[in-house]
CSV table of C-alpha atoms in Angstrom, one decimal:
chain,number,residue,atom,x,y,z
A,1,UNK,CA,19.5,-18.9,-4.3
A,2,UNK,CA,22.5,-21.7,-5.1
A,3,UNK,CA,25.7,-20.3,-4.1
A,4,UNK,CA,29.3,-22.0,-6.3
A,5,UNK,CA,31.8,-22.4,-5.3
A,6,UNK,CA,34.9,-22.7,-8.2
A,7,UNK,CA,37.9,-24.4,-7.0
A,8,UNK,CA,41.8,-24.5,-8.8
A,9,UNK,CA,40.5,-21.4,-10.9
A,10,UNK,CA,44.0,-20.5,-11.9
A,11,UNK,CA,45.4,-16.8,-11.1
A,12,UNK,CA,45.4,-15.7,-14.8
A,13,UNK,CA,42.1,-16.9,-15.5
A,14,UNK,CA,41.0,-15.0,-11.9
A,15,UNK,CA,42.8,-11.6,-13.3
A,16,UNK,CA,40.9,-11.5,-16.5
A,17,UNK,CA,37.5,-12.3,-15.2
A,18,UNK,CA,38.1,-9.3,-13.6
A,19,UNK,CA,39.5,-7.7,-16.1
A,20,UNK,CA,36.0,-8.7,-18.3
A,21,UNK,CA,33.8,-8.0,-15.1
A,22,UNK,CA,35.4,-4.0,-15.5
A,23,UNK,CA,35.3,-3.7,-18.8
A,24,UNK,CA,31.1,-4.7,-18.2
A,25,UNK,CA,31.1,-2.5,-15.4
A,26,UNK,CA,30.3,-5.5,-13.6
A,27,UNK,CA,31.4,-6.9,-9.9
A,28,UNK,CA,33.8,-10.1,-10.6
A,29,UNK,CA,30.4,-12.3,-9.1
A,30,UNK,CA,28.1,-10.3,-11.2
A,31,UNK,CA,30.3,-11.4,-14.2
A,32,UNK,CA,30.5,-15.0,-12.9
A,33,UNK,CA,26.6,-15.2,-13.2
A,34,UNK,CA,26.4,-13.7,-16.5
A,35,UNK,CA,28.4,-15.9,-18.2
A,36,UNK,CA,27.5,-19.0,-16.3
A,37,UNK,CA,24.2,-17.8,-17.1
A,38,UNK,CA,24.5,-17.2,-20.8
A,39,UNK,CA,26.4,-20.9,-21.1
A,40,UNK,CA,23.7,-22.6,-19.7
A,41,UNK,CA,20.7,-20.1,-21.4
A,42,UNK,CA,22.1,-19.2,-24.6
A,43,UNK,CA,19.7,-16.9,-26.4
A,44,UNK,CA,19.0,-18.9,-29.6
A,45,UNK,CA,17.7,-21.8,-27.6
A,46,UNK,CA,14.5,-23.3,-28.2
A,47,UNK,CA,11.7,-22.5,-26.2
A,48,UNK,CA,8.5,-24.6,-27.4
A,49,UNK,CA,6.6,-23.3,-24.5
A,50,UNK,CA,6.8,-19.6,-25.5
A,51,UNK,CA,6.8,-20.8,-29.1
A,52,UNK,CA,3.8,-22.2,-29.2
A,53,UNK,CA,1.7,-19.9,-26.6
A,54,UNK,CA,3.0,-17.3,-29.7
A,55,UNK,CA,1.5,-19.0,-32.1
A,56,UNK,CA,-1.7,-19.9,-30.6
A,57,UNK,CA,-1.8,-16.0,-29.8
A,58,UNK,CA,-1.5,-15.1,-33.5
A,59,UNK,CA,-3.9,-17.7,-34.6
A,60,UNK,CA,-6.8,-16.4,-31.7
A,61,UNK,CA,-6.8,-20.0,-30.3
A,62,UNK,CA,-8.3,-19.6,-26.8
A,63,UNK,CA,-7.8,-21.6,-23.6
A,64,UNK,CA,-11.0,-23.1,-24.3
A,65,UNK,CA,-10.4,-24.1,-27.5
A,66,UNK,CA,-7.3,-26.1,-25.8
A,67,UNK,CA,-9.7,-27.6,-23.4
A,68,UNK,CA,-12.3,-28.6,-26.4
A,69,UNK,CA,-9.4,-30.5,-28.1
A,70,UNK,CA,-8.9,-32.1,-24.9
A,71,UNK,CA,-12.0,-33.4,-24.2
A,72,UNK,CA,-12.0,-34.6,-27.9
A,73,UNK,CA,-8.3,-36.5,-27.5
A,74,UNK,CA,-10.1,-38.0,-23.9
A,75,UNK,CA,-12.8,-38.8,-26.1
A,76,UNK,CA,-10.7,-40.6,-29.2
A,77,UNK,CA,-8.8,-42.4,-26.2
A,78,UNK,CA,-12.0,-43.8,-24.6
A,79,UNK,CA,-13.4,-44.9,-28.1
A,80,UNK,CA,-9.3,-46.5,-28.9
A,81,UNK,CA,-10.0,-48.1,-25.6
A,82,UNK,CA,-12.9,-49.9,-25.9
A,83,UNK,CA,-14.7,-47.3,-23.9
């Protein structure tokens, strides 16, 4: 696991992390990582991945289905190619 360290944090802004980290119930570090973490992560950011593996889900398509379309697009290459 990474490990930060935050230099020239000034006092006040030192105090009320730890005044947020209490009113969490949250260590000052556990605090640290939640809102780094939300920065970087917010919650309405895309995620293609887990959109489309939802999708296919809903729609029944199977791995082998993604693996016929493959060998079809390998296929439509070859043929593009000269093949």
């Amino acid at each position: 696991m990474a490990a930060v360290t935050i230099r020239n944090l000034s006092e006040e802004a030192h105090r009320d992390l730890k005044v947020r980290a209490v009113q969490h119930n949250l260590s000052a570090e556990a605090e640290m990582r939640a809102i780094l973490q939300a920065a970087v992560r917010p919650e309405g950011r895309l995620r293609l991945g887990t959109d489309l593996s939802e999708m296919s889900r809903k729609i029944g398509l199977t791995n082998a289905d993604v693996e016929a379309l493959g060998h079809r697009n390998e296929a439509v290459q070859d043929v593009d190619d000269g093949g």
